[in-house]
């Protein structure tokens, strides 16, 4: 059970953090360089439409697998140590930030694109970009922290 939880935890974290890294560090600069704003905004809408279901899966699996490991190996969080407690707290911060992105600026992005309101859609995308940048930094920090401890 613990090994399965660990594997699921690592895989979903890799999908989420790796997807953000790719989007932020590779796709974003190329899209900004090659595509005019209307096409770039449509591209991002479609990218998010394909990536966000995977993030929702991560939002479900990461806490469940994390709790399975914490309660299966340590009988709860009282004996896990500060590193795991930090990962736990920051993981919930990441989930909250993603939920905000999904329900507020992403919905606004889609609506503004549908109504050909390009400047407002660009504002929504800029907000998404900032929050994904924060989540990417948090995710990379959590990965580094996880790699530095022994499970």
Tab-separated table of C-alpha atoms in Angstrom:
chain	number	residue	atom	x	y	z
A	1	UNK	CA	0.000	0.000	0.000
A	2	UNK	CA	2.765	2.472	0.916
A	3	UNK	CA	4.746	1.723	-2.236
A	4	UNK	CA	1.643	2.217	-4.394
A	5	UNK	CA	0.843	5.487	-2.632
A	6	UNK	CA	4.438	6.630	-3.092
A	7	UNK	CA	4.488	5.772	-6.810
A	8	UNK	CA	1.150	7.516	-7.412
A	9	UNK	CA	2.353	10.534	-5.442
A	10	UNK	CA	5.574	10.853	-7.435
A	11	UNK	CA	3.870	10.311	-10.800
A	12	UNK	CA	1.122	12.885	-10.250
A	13	UNK	CA	3.576	15.418	-8.810
A	14	UNK	CA	5.784	14.898	-11.871
A	15	UNK	CA	2.856	15.413	-14.230
A	16	UNK	CA	1.742	18.621	-12.501
A	17	UNK	CA	5.122	20.241	-11.843
A	18	UNK	CA	6.625	19.015	-15.107
A	19	UNK	CA	3.641	20.306	-17.054
A	20	UNK	CA	3.969	23.721	-15.436
A	21	UNK	CA	7.711	23.773	-16.135
A	22	UNK	CA	7.191	22.914	-19.793
A	23	UNK	CA	4.379	25.435	-20.217
A	24	UNK	CA	6.163	28.249	-18.407
A	25	UNK	CA	9.741	27.746	-19.557
A	26	UNK	CA	9.318	26.358	-23.104
A	27	UNK	CA	5.852	26.871	-24.582
A	28	UNK	CA	5.165	30.361	-23.209
A	29	UNK	CA	8.240	32.109	-24.664
A	30	UNK	CA	7.864	30.401	-28.047
A	31	UNK	CA	4.143	31.203	-28.251
A	32	UNK	CA	4.839	34.840	-27.327
A	33	UNK	CA	7.530	35.069	-29.998
A	34	UNK	CA	5.706	33.356	-32.861
A	35	UNK	CA	1.981	33.972	-32.400
A	36	UNK	CA	-0.140	37.113	-32.534
A	37	UNK	CA	-2.245	37.680	-29.402
A	38	UNK	CA	-5.570	36.297	-30.705
A	39	UNK	CA	-3.998	33.026	-31.842
A	40	UNK	CA	-1.746	32.823	-28.774
A	41	UNK	CA	-4.762	33.215	-26.484
A	42	UNK	CA	-6.642	30.485	-28.327
A	43	UNK	CA	-3.604	28.233	-28.076
A	44	UNK	CA	-3.429	28.721	-24.313
A	45	UNK	CA	-7.122	28.063	-23.916
A	46	UNK	CA	-6.703	24.721	-25.665
A	47	UNK	CA	-3.490	23.878	-23.802
A	48	UNK	CA	-5.185	24.526	-20.472
A	49	UNK	CA	-8.240	22.534	-21.554
A	50	UNK	CA	-5.970	19.516	-22.070
A	51	UNK	CA	-3.639	20.059	-19.106
A	52	UNK	CA	-6.094	21.043	-16.370
A	53	UNK	CA	-7.880	17.660	-16.224
A	54	UNK	CA	-4.484	16.147	-15.406
A	55	UNK	CA	-3.992	18.750	-12.707
A	56	UNK	CA	-7.425	17.905	-11.266
A	57	UNK	CA	-6.292	14.287	-11.141
A	58	UNK	CA	-3.161	15.412	-9.282
A	59	UNK	CA	-5.291	17.519	-6.923
A	60	UNK	CA	-7.186	14.347	-6.036
A	61	UNK	CA	-4.328	11.830	-5.965
A	62	UNK	CA	-1.640	13.907	-4.241
A	63	UNK	CA	-3.493	14.503	-0.960
A	64	UNK	CA	-4.893	10.964	-0.881
A	65	UNK	CA	-1.530	9.350	-1.525
A	66	UNK	CA	0.217	11.782	0.824
A	67	UNK	CA	-2.205	11.020	3.628
A	68	UNK	CA	-1.882	7.291	2.934
A	69	UNK	CA	1.882	7.599	3.357
A	70	UNK	CA	1.705	9.862	6.415
A	71	UNK	CA	-0.807	7.700	8.238
A	72	UNK	CA	0.562	4.395	6.949
A	73	UNK	CA	4.198	5.063	7.790
A	74	UNK	CA	4.014	7.595	10.635
A	75	UNK	CA	0.562	7.170	12.214
A	76	UNK	CA	-0.278	10.755	11.230
A	77	UNK	CA	1.593	14.021	10.987
A	78	UNK	CA	2.740	14.255	14.609
A	79	UNK	CA	5.822	12.136	13.852
A	80	UNK	CA	6.571	13.071	10.242
A	81	UNK	CA	9.033	15.884	10.790
A	82	UNK	CA	9.118	19.444	9.626
A	83	UNK	CA	9.932	18.709	5.960
A	84	UNK	CA	6.827	16.606	5.405
A	85	UNK	CA	4.713	19.147	7.273
A	86	UNK	CA	6.059	21.892	4.993
A	87	UNK	CA	5.286	19.779	1.913
A	88	UNK	CA	1.791	19.136	3.257
A	89	UNK	CA	1.079	22.836	3.821
A	90	UNK	CA	2.600	24.034	0.564
A	91	UNK	CA	0.789	21.294	-1.335
A	92	UNK	CA	-2.521	22.702	-0.108
A	93	UNK	CA	-1.394	26.209	-1.075
A	94	UNK	CA	-0.707	24.906	-4.588
A	95	UNK	CA	-4.117	23.233	-4.751
A	96	UNK	CA	-5.873	26.421	-3.631
A	97	UNK	CA	-3.953	28.507	-6.176
A	98	UNK	CA	-4.828	26.062	-8.943
A	99	UNK	CA	-8.508	26.034	-7.975
A	100	UNK	CA	-8.491	29.834	-8.085
A	101	UNK	CA	-6.844	29.812	-11.531
A	102	UNK	CA	-9.339	27.287	-12.833
A	103	UNK	CA	-12.504	28.910	-11.521
A	104	UNK	CA	-11.652	32.608	-11.951
A	105	UNK	CA	-9.062	33.682	-14.559
A	106	UNK	CA	-9.301	30.534	-16.726
A	107	UNK	CA	-13.093	30.853	-16.955
A	108	UNK	CA	-12.642	34.560	-17.705
A	109	UNK	CA	-10.079	33.735	-20.396
A	110	UNK	CA	-12.487	31.351	-22.123
A	111	UNK	CA	-15.409	33.778	-21.901
A	112	UNK	CA	-13.405	36.729	-23.214
A	113	UNK	CA	-12.012	34.672	-26.102
A	114	UNK	CA	-15.535	33.526	-27.005
A	115	UNK	CA	-16.606	37.183	-27.174
A	116	UNK	CA	-13.465	38.276	-29.061
A	117	UNK	CA	-12.455	40.533	-26.168
A	118	UNK	CA	-8.727	40.093	-26.760
A	119	UNK	CA	-7.296	42.684	-24.298
A	120	UNK	CA	-9.417	41.307	-21.448
A	121	UNK	CA	-8.486	37.741	-22.397
A	122	UNK	CA	-4.831	38.783	-22.361
A	123	UNK	CA	-5.292	40.210	-18.851
A	124	UNK	CA	-6.745	36.885	-17.697
A	125	UNK	CA	-3.839	34.997	-19.279
A	126	UNK	CA	-1.354	37.307	-17.550
A	127	UNK	CA	-2.997	36.538	-14.213
A	128	UNK	CA	-2.858	32.805	-14.941
A	129	UNK	CA	0.812	33.116	-15.910
A	130	UNK	CA	1.707	34.849	-12.633
A	131	UNK	CA	-0.069	32.273	-10.481
A	132	UNK	CA	1.347	29.341	-12.435
A	133	UNK	CA	4.792	30.907	-11.956
A	134	UNK	CA	4.225	30.935	-8.198
A	135	UNK	CA	2.905	27.370	-8.248
A	136	UNK	CA	5.875	26.256	-10.325
A	137	UNK	CA	8.298	27.711	-7.780
A	138	UNK	CA	6.381	26.088	-4.927
A	139	UNK	CA	6.297	22.764	-6.787
A	140	UNK	CA	10.021	22.829	-7.519
A	141	UNK	CA	10.733	23.695	-3.890
A	142	UNK	CA	8.578	20.782	-2.710
A	143	UNK	CA	10.316	18.392	-5.130
A	144	UNK	CA	13.730	19.561	-3.886
A	145	UNK	CA	12.585	19.187	-0.284
A	146	UNK	CA	11.210	15.700	-0.964
A	147	UNK	CA	14.453	14.685	-2.672
A	148	UNK	CA	16.453	15.856	0.324
A	149	UNK	CA	14.663	13.675	2.899
A	150	UNK	CA	14.381	9.940	3.320
A	151	UNK	CA	10.934	8.376	3.245
